Structure formats: C-alpha cells, structure tokens
C-alpha cells in the first residue's frame, strides 16, 4: 500500500455539520437545538476477556444514547478495530434522524467495541459479548434502549446479549435486542431488511430518473449483510451487477456478475476475490465505474474529496452509514449525482428491527410476506416524503432527509417541553 496522506474525517464532526445544515435550513430555534443536538448519555466500559491462551485482554466498549425524544434509544453494536467513542456518537446521532425519517417510535443509540472479531474464536467472542452486555446492562432494556447488529455483529451475538440480560433479570426478555435468530424471537426478513430498504429506495430514484431496472448497471462496495444481499436483489430484478468488493479486493465483469454464484463462492472461500471469470480491479476503479447505481455498503469515508471527482454513477445509494464526506457531498451535488442518504437508504434494517420488537412485545409473529410488504410501504412512503422536500425546497437529498428527521425530533421536543 502506498503511503497516502489521507485525512480521515471524524464521523462525529460530520454528524454535527449535517445537523447544523438541517437546523439552519429549518430555521430551528436555538433552545431546541440545544436540546436535541448532542447525545443524552454516553457510557465507556472496560471489557476484560479471558482469551483462549489464558491471558486476559482488556477491550474498550461504548454505548451512546443520542436521543430518547421520540421513544427508546435504538441502534446497533459494532465490533471493529477502528471503533472510537466519536464514531459511536456519530452513528448514534444518525440513528436518531434515521428513525424519525421512517417515522418509527424510537430515538437513536449505538454501541461498539474496539476489537478485531475476525481474529477471535467463538469462545472469546461470546465471553467478550457477555461481559460487554453486563457492563452496559444499566442502560439497555426493551423500554429504554434496544441494541441490534451492525458491522461484524451477528444474530448469534444478539442471542448472547439477550441471554445475558435475561439471566440478570431472572426471566426471558426477548425485546431487549433485535436482529436475533428466528428461533429466539427474531423476525423473518430482518436479515435482508437493510438491503431491501436500499433496493426499494434506489428503485424510487431510478423511477425518478427514468432508468429502467432491466439492464441497469450496478457496482457494490462491501459484500456483507447490506451489500451482498442488495447485489442479490438487484440481480434478481434484472439489473447487471458489474462489480463488487470486500476487504480483500474487488471483482469486475463487463457482462455482469452471477451474484448467486459469487455468494456461494464467498461462503466457501471467505471472499469474493478469485471468483472464476471475473477480472480483479482496484478499489478506486470500482468507485469510478460508469454505472447507473453505485452502492457504498462498507464503512464511513469511502467517498471523499480525493475520489468523488472520478465518480461516474448517476445514483449513489448509501447502504453504509456515513460513506460520503461533506466535501464529497458538495462535489457530487455539483455533478448532479442523485444521492440517497444513509438515514433513508439503509433504514430498512432498523424498520424491521422495530417490527421484531413489536412482535416480541406482543408474543405474536408475522409471516415473511407481511414483514416485507410493511417494510416496502414504509420505505416507499419515506422516499417520497424526502423526495418531496428535495423538490419543493430545492435542497439536495441529504439535506432533505436531515430536515425531515431533525424536524420531527424538534416537534417531539417542543411538545414534551423541558424537564424540570
Ligand atoms: N445497525 C443498523 C443501522 O445502522 C440497524 C440498527 C437497528 O436495527 O437497530 O441502522
């Protein structure tokens, strides 16, 4: 890797900047800004774990509740070597606006542990998860803060959190966490929900730009729960996925990749790299492909001022959280790229998390068609709500989504008033 002097944007600074833009556009009063801008609660915890070799390693974990104005805090838990307190604060902030954009009765929260889960055994992961869950236990609960999966956390990890919480309480509490395995109160369709939401909102954008789905070209950065399944959905709908990537590299085929086969290949080999018949390209080449839709589905800061100039896609669908920096936003905007912002594009995940929590609390479960139909309705409505602000107020899609989200939280805040 050549040493490039890449300036990493601080995600929390980005979140604050985007809040200010929305608050200014809404002409929000200072009193309300003071009440809704910053996280309500932050907790940093030490997570000592006995590793398989007998050594004890101490990890650092976080849980941030950005807002409980519209309902309990809601948001995932991330396991990644680059997790920082500021990143978790940014992700928690985005959850608040995201839940408001799709109008589900939640605030926003997020958690994370700075660790490399890929180098840990199942036993180490379980012990770390259970210790972390007990450390954040005073904060979480189905009525106050409900974690879920995020980058490198799985339904199994959610099951351990549910079990740890339930053991402490002395009775089973399914609704403390979402994204659980189906056998433990999980919802059908939750696993595919983020990708489905991305698909529905992108389809909306394509209709707007009059790009037919059949034969449309797509590139996907990141082949995890969001990117991999999104690629599959576009493939099934008749689009051509020309390229996809994971942490090990990128693959490309000008005829379009056979996505179900790529999925199987990754399951067996652990990566998309080396998929027979595809050529390998560099990450910057993937972002610069001439495609209708570019889906950044990995981490923050994927598209920056350094590479935004090379983007040729007509639509950018932010399946990841925060993949485009504010400077890149301005550049893409100038070029006329239609961007579907993260808090709209990837809100399908938390929407079906909400369905899961509702099903758990009611002890009554829905079939998959019901889940998908309800999700589609919410995503289509939310896309149209944001699109309307974009067209009426002549602001870009990110600002439109932030105005909708921040505006709804501001309304709740005004009506509740200030305690005491
Ligand atoms: N981690 C996902 C997100 O960023 C899902 C959160 C949830 O389901 O609570 O939206």
Short mmCIF file of C-alpha atoms and ligand atoms in Angstrom, two decimals:
data_model
loop_
_atom_site.label_atom_id
_atom_site.label_comp_id
_atom_site.label_asym_id
_atom_site.label_seq_id
_atom_site.Cartn_x
_atom_site.Cartn_y
_atom_site.Cartn_z
CA UNK A 1 0.00 0.00 0.00
CA UNK A 2 1.47 3.40 -0.93
CA UNK A 3 1.51 5.83 1.99
CA UNK A 4 -1.04 8.45 1.00
CA UNK A 5 -1.59 11.47 3.21
CA UNK A 6 -5.29 10.75 3.52
CA UNK A 7 -7.06 12.95 6.03
CA UNK A 8 -9.68 10.80 7.77
CA UNK A 9 -12.84 12.77 8.52
CA UNK A 10 -14.05 12.49 12.08
CA UNK A 11 -17.53 10.96 11.72
CA UNK A 12 -18.89 12.88 14.69
CA UNK A 13 -17.75 16.19 13.19
CA UNK A 14 -19.60 15.18 10.01
CA UNK A 15 -22.74 14.36 12.01
CA UNK A 16 -22.65 17.75 13.76
CA UNK A 17 -22.06 19.58 10.48
CA UNK A 18 -25.04 17.86 8.85
CA UNK A 19 -27.20 18.66 11.87
CA UNK A 20 -26.28 22.35 11.63
CA UNK A 21 -27.11 22.43 7.91
CA UNK A 22 -30.55 20.93 8.58
CA UNK A 23 -31.19 23.11 11.64
CA UNK A 24 -30.30 26.23 9.63
CA UNK A 25 -32.49 25.22 6.72
CA UNK A 26 -35.38 24.64 9.15
CA UNK A 27 -34.58 27.91 10.96
CA UNK A 28 -34.70 25.91 14.16
CA UNK A 29 -34.74 27.96 17.35
CA UNK A 30 -31.57 27.86 19.50
CA UNK A 31 -33.44 26.43 22.50
CA UNK A 32 -34.50 23.37 20.54
CA UNK A 33 -31.03 22.94 19.00
CA UNK A 34 -29.54 22.90 22.49
CA UNK A 35 -31.88 20.09 23.47
CA UNK A 36 -31.59 17.76 20.51
CA UNK A 37 -28.13 18.19 19.01
CA UNK A 38 -25.88 16.29 21.46
CA UNK A 39 -26.03 12.75 22.90
CA UNK A 40 -28.17 12.47 26.03
CA UNK A 41 -26.00 9.77 27.60
CA UNK A 42 -22.63 8.13 26.92
CA UNK A 43 -21.04 5.19 28.65
CA UNK A 44 -17.49 3.87 28.20
CA UNK A 45 -16.82 0.43 29.65
CA UNK A 46 -13.79 -1.77 30.20
CA UNK A 47 -14.31 -5.26 28.85
CA UNK A 48 -11.73 -7.72 30.21
CA UNK A 49 -11.82 -11.07 28.42
CA UNK A 50 -10.02 -14.32 29.17
CA UNK A 51 -8.57 -15.35 25.82
CA UNK A 52 -8.18 -19.00 24.78
CA UNK A 53 -4.48 -18.96 25.75
CA UNK A 54 -5.34 -17.97 29.33
CA UNK A 55 -4.24 -14.31 29.00
CA UNK A 56 -6.67 -11.56 29.94
CA UNK A 57 -7.06 -8.84 27.30
CA UNK A 58 -8.91 -5.61 28.06
CA UNK A 59 -11.11 -4.16 25.33
CA UNK A 60 -12.90 -0.82 25.37
CA UNK A 61 -16.62 -0.65 24.70
CA UNK A 62 -19.21 2.11 24.38
CA UNK A 63 -22.94 2.66 24.42
CA UNK A 64 -24.27 6.06 23.46
CA UNK A 65 -27.89 7.18 23.65
CA UNK A 66 -28.17 10.19 21.41
CA UNK A 67 -31.89 10.75 21.79
CA UNK A 68 -34.96 9.38 23.54
CA UNK A 69 -37.25 12.24 22.48
CA UNK A 70 -39.46 10.09 20.19
CA UNK A 71 -39.08 6.76 22.01
CA UNK A 72 -36.44 4.39 23.40
CA UNK A 73 -32.91 4.67 22.03
CA UNK A 74 -32.36 2.24 19.14
CA UNK A 75 -29.29 1.21 17.23
CA UNK A 76 -26.72 -1.45 16.57
CA UNK A 77 -23.47 -2.57 18.15
CA UNK A 78 -20.30 -2.56 16.05
CA UNK A 79 -17.23 -4.77 16.56
CA UNK A 80 -14.31 -3.31 14.58
CA UNK A 81 -10.66 -2.36 15.19
CA UNK A 82 -11.38 1.28 14.25
CA UNK A 83 -14.32 1.81 16.62
CA UNK A 84 -13.87 5.02 18.64
CA UNK A 85 -16.12 6.87 21.03
CA UNK A 86 -16.60 9.63 18.43
CA UNK A 87 -17.59 7.12 15.76
CA UNK A 88 -20.19 5.61 18.10
CA UNK A 89 -21.50 9.11 18.89
CA UNK A 90 -21.86 9.83 15.17
CA UNK A 91 -23.62 6.54 14.49
CA UNK A 92 -25.97 7.13 17.46
CA UNK A 93 -26.80 10.61 16.15
CA UNK A 94 -27.58 9.25 12.68
CA UNK A 95 -29.88 6.61 14.24
CA UNK A 96 -31.99 9.41 15.77
CA UNK A 97 -32.63 11.11 12.43
CA UNK A 98 -32.99 7.74 10.66
CA UNK A 99 -35.76 6.50 12.98
CA UNK A 100 -37.50 9.86 12.58
CA UNK A 101 -37.23 9.77 8.76
CA UNK A 102 -39.04 6.43 8.58
CA UNK A 103 -41.31 7.61 11.41
CA UNK A 104 -40.87 4.68 13.78
CA UNK A 105 -41.27 5.42 17.50
CA UNK A 106 -37.60 5.39 18.52
CA UNK A 107 -34.78 7.70 19.38
CA UNK A 108 -31.21 6.84 18.44
CA UNK A 109 -28.36 4.96 20.07
CA UNK A 110 -25.29 2.96 19.15
CA UNK A 111 -22.68 0.76 20.76
CA UNK A 112 -19.34 -0.66 19.85
CA UNK A 113 -16.24 -2.47 20.99
CA UNK A 114 -12.78 -1.69 19.63
CA UNK A 115 -11.64 -5.20 18.69
CA UNK A 116 -10.82 -7.41 15.75
CA UNK A 117 -13.59 -10.03 15.75
CA UNK A 118 -12.06 -11.79 12.73
CA UNK A 119 -9.08 -12.83 14.85
CA UNK A 120 -11.17 -14.09 17.77
CA UNK A 121 -12.54 -17.57 18.45
CA UNK A 122 -16.27 -18.15 19.08
CA UNK A 123 -15.50 -18.66 22.78
CA UNK A 124 -13.60 -15.37 23.01
CA UNK A 125 -16.38 -13.54 21.15
CA UNK A 126 -19.01 -15.00 23.47
CA UNK A 127 -17.10 -14.06 26.63
CA UNK A 128 -16.44 -10.54 25.31
CA UNK A 129 -20.10 -10.07 24.30
CA UNK A 130 -21.46 -11.29 27.65
CA UNK A 131 -19.05 -9.13 29.64
CA UNK A 132 -19.88 -6.08 27.50
CA UNK A 133 -23.63 -6.81 27.80
CA UNK A 134 -23.36 -6.90 31.60
CA UNK A 135 -21.32 -3.70 31.59
CA UNK A 136 -23.97 -1.76 29.59
CA UNK A 137 -26.87 -3.52 31.35
CA UNK A 138 -27.96 -0.48 33.38
CA UNK A 139 -28.59 1.38 30.12
CA UNK A 140 -30.38 -1.17 27.96
CA UNK A 141 -33.87 -2.68 28.11
CA UNK A 142 -36.88 -3.07 25.82
CA UNK A 143 -38.42 0.13 27.14
CA UNK A 144 -35.27 2.29 27.07
CA UNK A 145 -32.50 1.20 24.72
CA UNK A 146 -32.59 -1.69 22.25
CA UNK A 147 -29.32 -2.81 20.57
CA UNK A 148 -29.11 -4.67 17.25
CA UNK A 149 -26.45 -5.91 14.83
CA UNK A 150 -24.10 -3.58 12.97
CA UNK A 151 -20.71 -4.15 11.28
CA UNK A 152 -19.35 -7.61 12.26
CA UNK A 153 -22.04 -8.41 14.83
CA UNK A 154 -24.42 -11.28 14.13
CA UNK A 155 -27.72 -12.86 15.24
CA UNK A 156 -25.66 -15.22 17.44
CA UNK A 157 -24.09 -12.23 19.21
CA UNK A 158 -27.59 -10.76 19.72
CA UNK A 159 -28.68 -14.09 21.23
CA UNK A 160 -25.82 -13.91 23.78
CA UNK A 161 -26.86 -10.36 24.72
CA UNK A 162 -30.49 -11.46 25.11
CA UNK A 163 -29.41 -14.43 27.25
CA UNK A 164 -27.06 -12.38 29.46
CA UNK A 165 -29.73 -9.72 30.05
CA UNK A 166 -32.37 -12.38 30.76
CA UNK A 167 -30.14 -14.21 33.24
CA UNK A 168 -29.58 -10.94 35.15
CA UNK A 169 -33.32 -10.22 35.23
CA UNK A 170 -34.33 -13.78 36.08
CA UNK A 171 -36.82 -14.11 33.22
CA UNK A 172 -36.60 -14.14 29.42
CA UNK A 173 -36.62 -10.68 27.82
CA UNK A 174 -36.81 -11.12 24.05
CA UNK A 175 -37.37 -7.44 23.29
CA UNK A 176 -34.07 -6.21 24.76
CA UNK A 177 -32.31 -6.69 21.44
CA UNK A 178 -33.30 -7.13 17.78
CA UNK A 179 -31.67 -8.97 14.92
CA UNK A 180 -31.92 -12.19 16.93
CA UNK A 181 -32.08 -15.69 15.43
CA UNK A 182 -35.63 -16.65 14.36
CA UNK A 183 -35.76 -19.40 17.00
CA UNK A 184 -35.30 -16.79 19.72
CA UNK A 185 -37.92 -14.21 18.81
CA UNK A 186 -36.16 -12.84 15.74
CA UNK A 187 -38.26 -11.57 12.84
CA UNK A 188 -38.47 -13.17 9.45
CA UNK A 189 -36.98 -10.79 6.90
CA UNK A 190 -34.74 -8.94 9.37
CA UNK A 191 -31.54 -10.26 7.86
CA UNK A 192 -32.41 -8.98 4.37
CA UNK A 193 -34.14 -5.80 5.56
CA UNK A 194 -31.28 -3.30 5.16
CA UNK A 195 -30.67 -4.49 1.59
CA UNK A 196 -34.40 -4.47 0.80
CA UNK A 197 -34.73 -0.91 2.02
CA UNK A 198 -31.77 0.06 -0.16
CA UNK A 199 -33.41 -1.68 -3.10
CA UNK A 200 -36.81 0.00 -2.63
CA UNK A 201 -35.35 3.49 -2.26
CA UNK A 202 -32.99 3.00 -5.20
CA UNK A 203 -35.90 1.78 -7.31
CA UNK A 204 -37.69 5.01 -6.37
CA UNK A 205 -34.69 7.06 -7.50
CA UNK A 206 -34.48 5.10 -10.76
CA UNK A 207 -38.15 5.79 -11.47
CA UNK A 208 -37.48 9.46 -10.82
CA UNK A 209 -34.55 9.49 -13.27
CA UNK A 210 -36.37 7.19 -15.70
CA UNK A 211 -33.72 4.48 -15.56
CA UNK A 212 -35.30 1.06 -16.25
CA UNK A 213 -34.33 -1.67 -13.77
CA UNK A 214 -33.83 -4.26 -16.51
CA UNK A 215 -30.25 -3.99 -17.67
CA UNK A 216 -29.37 -1.16 -15.25
CA UNK A 217 -25.74 -1.34 -14.16
CA UNK A 218 -24.71 -1.51 -10.51
CA UNK A 219 -21.44 -1.53 -8.53
CA UNK A 220 -21.36 -2.54 -4.87
CA UNK A 221 -18.59 -1.71 -2.41
CA UNK A 222 -18.76 -4.16 0.51
CA UNK A 223 -20.29 -7.61 0.31
CA UNK A 224 -21.65 -8.13 3.83
CA UNK A 225 -25.21 -8.23 5.10
CA UNK A 226 -26.16 -4.99 3.32
CA UNK A 227 -24.06 -5.04 0.12
CA UNK A 228 -24.16 -8.77 -0.62
CA UNK A 229 -27.93 -9.07 -0.29
CA UNK A 230 -28.50 -5.77 -2.14
CA UNK A 231 -26.43 -7.13 -5.04
CA UNK A 232 -28.64 -10.23 -4.99
CA UNK A 233 -31.87 -8.20 -5.07
CA UNK A 234 -30.72 -6.05 -7.99
CA UNK A 235 -29.55 -9.16 -9.82
CA UNK A 236 -32.96 -10.83 -9.28
CA UNK A 237 -34.72 -7.69 -10.54
CA UNK A 238 -32.83 -7.87 -13.84
CA UNK A 239 -30.08 -5.32 -13.20
CA UNK A 240 -26.45 -6.14 -14.02
CA UNK A 241 -24.05 -6.03 -11.10
CA UNK A 242 -20.77 -5.19 -12.84
CA UNK A 243 -18.53 -5.13 -9.78
CA UNK A 244 -18.41 -5.88 -6.10
CA UNK A 245 -15.78 -5.91 -3.39
CA UNK A 246 -14.88 -6.90 0.16
CA UNK A 247 -11.94 -6.14 2.44
CA UNK A 248 -9.71 -8.45 0.39
CA UNK A 249 -10.33 -6.84 -3.04
CA UNK A 250 -12.69 -6.07 -5.93
CA UNK A 251 -14.00 -8.15 -8.82
CA UNK A 252 -15.48 -6.96 -12.10
CA UNK A 253 -17.20 -8.36 -15.18
CA UNK A 254 -18.45 -6.17 -18.01
CA UNK A 255 -21.15 -8.78 -18.75
CA UNK A 256 -22.41 -8.64 -15.16
CA UNK A 257 -21.52 -10.97 -12.28
CA UNK A 258 -23.53 -14.10 -11.50
CA UNK A 259 -24.34 -12.87 -7.99
CA UNK A 260 -25.84 -16.09 -6.55
CA UNK A 261 -22.63 -17.84 -7.65
CA UNK A 262 -20.48 -15.06 -6.11
CA UNK A 263 -22.44 -15.50 -2.86
CA UNK A 264 -21.73 -19.24 -2.83
CA UNK A 265 -18.07 -18.59 -3.71
CA UNK A 266 -17.70 -16.18 -0.79
CA UNK A 267 -19.38 -18.63 1.57
CA UNK A 268 -16.81 -21.27 0.70
CA UNK A 269 -13.64 -19.19 0.31
CA UNK A 270 -14.37 -16.27 2.65
CA UNK A 271 -14.00 -13.64 -0.09
CA UNK A 272 -15.31 -12.56 -3.49
CA UNK A 273 -11.69 -12.30 -4.70
CA UNK A 274 -10.69 -15.04 -7.13
CA UNK A 275 -14.23 -15.59 -8.42
CA UNK A 276 -13.79 -17.52 -11.68
CA UNK A 277 -14.32 -15.50 -14.87
CA UNK A 278 -14.15 -12.08 -13.21
CA UNK A 279 -11.23 -9.69 -13.51
CA UNK A 280 -9.79 -8.02 -10.48
CA UNK A 281 -9.86 -4.21 -10.23
CA UNK A 282 -8.60 -1.69 -7.66
CA UNK A 283 -10.98 -0.13 -5.08
CA UNK A 284 -10.64 3.30 -6.72
CA UNK A 285 -11.57 1.77 -10.09
CA UNK A 286 -14.75 0.30 -8.61
CA UNK A 287 -15.85 3.72 -7.34
CA UNK A 288 -15.11 5.29 -10.75
CA UNK A 289 -17.08 2.77 -12.86
CA UNK A 290 -19.56 4.04 -15.42
CA UNK A 291 -22.69 2.61 -13.76
CA UNK A 292 -26.24 3.69 -13.10
CA UNK A 293 -26.06 2.87 -9.39
CA UNK A 294 -23.09 2.87 -7.02
CA UNK A 295 -23.76 1.31 -3.62
CA UNK A 296 -21.20 2.05 -0.91
CA UNK A 297 -22.08 -0.66 1.63
CA UNK A 298 -18.99 -0.79 3.84
CA UNK A 299 -17.78 1.91 6.25
CA UNK A 300 -17.58 5.69 6.66
CA UNK A 301 -15.41 7.89 4.44
CA UNK A 302 -15.46 5.67 1.34
CA UNK A 303 -16.13 8.61 -0.99
CA UNK A 304 -14.05 11.66 -0.13
CA UNK A 305 -12.87 14.81 -1.87
CA UNK A 306 -9.99 12.72 -3.24
CA UNK A 307 -12.10 10.27 -5.25
CA UNK A 308 -15.51 11.98 -5.61
CA UNK A 309 -14.32 13.70 -8.79
CA UNK A 310 -13.90 10.32 -10.50
CA UNK A 311 -17.40 9.02 -9.65
CA UNK A 312 -19.48 8.46 -12.81
CA UNK A 313 -22.57 6.84 -11.28
CA UNK A 314 -25.96 8.52 -11.75
CA UNK A 315 -27.25 7.35 -8.36
CA UNK A 316 -25.37 6.73 -5.11
CA UNK A 317 -27.25 4.55 -2.64
CA UNK A 318 -25.72 4.79 0.82
CA UNK A 319 -26.26 1.33 2.25
CA UNK A 320 -23.43 2.07 4.71
CA UNK A 321 -23.62 4.75 7.38
CA UNK A 322 -21.68 7.91 6.53
CA UNK A 323 -19.83 6.67 3.43
CA UNK A 324 -19.67 10.13 1.78
CA UNK A 325 -17.87 13.06 3.43
CA UNK A 326 -19.44 16.57 3.37
CA UNK A 327 -16.82 17.85 0.90
CA UNK A 328 -17.51 14.89 -1.41
CA UNK A 329 -21.23 15.58 -0.97
CA UNK A 330 -20.76 19.08 -2.35
CA UNK A 331 -18.73 17.78 -5.31
CA UNK A 332 -21.29 15.07 -6.18
CA UNK A 333 -24.09 17.55 -5.80
CA UNK A 334 -22.44 19.88 -8.34
CA UNK A 335 -22.10 16.99 -10.77
CA UNK A 336 -25.81 16.28 -10.41
CA UNK A 337 -25.44 12.82 -8.85
CA UNK A 338 -28.70 11.68 -7.24
CA UNK A 339 -27.70 10.58 -3.72
CA UNK A 340 -29.94 8.51 -1.46
CA UNK A 341 -28.63 9.37 2.00
CA UNK A 342 -27.83 6.68 4.58
CA UNK A 343 -30.55 7.69 7.03
CA UNK A 344 -33.10 6.89 4.30
CA UNK A 345 -31.32 4.28 2.17
CA UNK A 346 -30.32 1.89 4.96
CA UNK A 347 -33.29 2.49 7.26
CA UNK A 348 -34.87 -0.84 6.27
CA UNK A 349 -32.75 -2.60 8.90
CA UNK A 350 -34.00 -0.61 11.84
CA UNK A 351 -37.54 -0.66 10.43
CA UNK A 352 -37.69 -4.45 10.58
CA UNK A 353 -35.93 -4.26 13.96
CA UNK A 354 -38.96 -2.25 15.02
CA UNK A 355 -41.25 -4.97 13.63
CA UNK A 356 -39.24 -7.57 15.57
CA UNK A 357 -39.60 -5.62 18.83
CA UNK A 358 -43.35 -5.19 18.23
CA UNK A 359 -43.71 -8.95 17.59
CA UNK A 360 -41.67 -9.80 20.72
CA UNK A 361 -43.67 -7.45 22.93
CA UNK A 362 -46.93 -8.91 21.59
CA UNK A 363 -45.75 -12.56 21.51
CA UNK A 364 -47.32 -12.79 18.09
CA UNK A 365 -45.29 -13.38 14.95
CA UNK A 366 -45.86 -12.35 11.34
CA UNK A 367 -45.04 -14.24 8.16
CA UNK A 368 -42.30 -13.02 5.87
CA UNK A 369 -44.65 -11.61 3.21
CA UNK A 370 -46.30 -9.41 5.84
CA UNK A 371 -42.92 -8.15 7.04
CA UNK A 372 -41.71 -7.36 3.53
CA UNK A 373 -44.99 -5.70 2.50
CA UNK A 374 -44.98 -3.47 5.60
CA UNK A 375 -41.32 -2.63 5.03
CA UNK A 376 -41.93 -1.73 1.39
CA UNK A 377 -44.79 0.56 2.35
CA UNK A 378 -42.67 2.44 4.90
CA UNK A 379 -39.64 2.73 2.60
CA UNK A 380 -41.69 3.95 -0.38
CA UNK A 381 -43.54 6.47 1.78
CA UNK A 382 -40.30 7.72 3.37
CA UNK A 383 -38.56 8.01 0.00
CA UNK A 384 -41.47 10.07 -1.31
CA UNK A 385 -41.51 12.25 1.83
CA UNK A 386 -37.80 13.06 1.35
CA UNK A 387 -38.16 13.48 -2.41
CA UNK A 388 -40.96 16.00 -1.87
CA UNK A 389 -38.78 18.16 0.40
CA UNK A 390 -35.92 17.82 -2.14
CA UNK A 391 -38.17 19.08 -4.95
CA UNK A 392 -40.25 21.65 -3.02
CA UNK A 393 -37.38 23.27 -1.13
CA UNK A 394 -34.75 22.73 -3.85
CA UNK A 395 -32.27 21.17 -1.43
CA UNK A 396 -30.21 18.03 -2.02
CA UNK A 397 -31.49 14.66 -0.86
CA UNK A 398 -29.19 14.50 2.19
CA UNK A 399 -30.34 17.88 3.45
CA UNK A 400 -33.96 16.94 2.68
CA UNK A 401 -33.69 13.74 4.75
CA UNK A 402 -31.95 15.54 7.61
CA UNK A 403 -34.61 18.26 7.55
CA UNK A 404 -37.34 15.64 7.80
CA UNK A 405 -35.60 13.73 10.61
CA UNK A 406 -34.40 16.70 12.62
CA UNK A 407 -37.75 18.45 12.13
CA UNK A 408 -39.70 15.51 13.56
CA UNK A 409 -37.40 15.26 16.60
CA UNK A 410 -37.69 19.02 17.10
CA UNK A 411 -41.51 18.72 17.05
CA UNK A 412 -41.42 16.00 19.70
CA UNK A 413 -39.04 18.09 21.79
CA UNK A 414 -41.25 21.18 21.67
CA UNK A 415 -44.38 19.24 22.60
CA UNK A 416 -42.67 17.43 25.50
CA UNK A 417 -41.09 20.60 26.83
CA UNK A 418 -38.12 20.77 29.17
CA UNK A 419 -37.98 18.88 32.45
CA UNK A 420 -37.93 20.18 35.17
N1 LIG B 1 -27.11 -1.16 12.55
C1 LIG B 1 -28.25 -0.88 11.75
C2 LIG B 1 -28.28 0.59 11.38
O1 LIG B 1 -27.26 1.26 11.37
C3 LIG B 1 -29.55 -1.39 12.38
C4 LIG B 1 -29.92 -0.79 13.69
C5 LIG B 1 -31.11 -1.46 14.36
O2 LIG B 1 -31.68 -2.36 13.77
O3 LIG B 1 -31.42 -1.05 15.49
O4 LIG B 1 -29.28 1.12 11.00
#
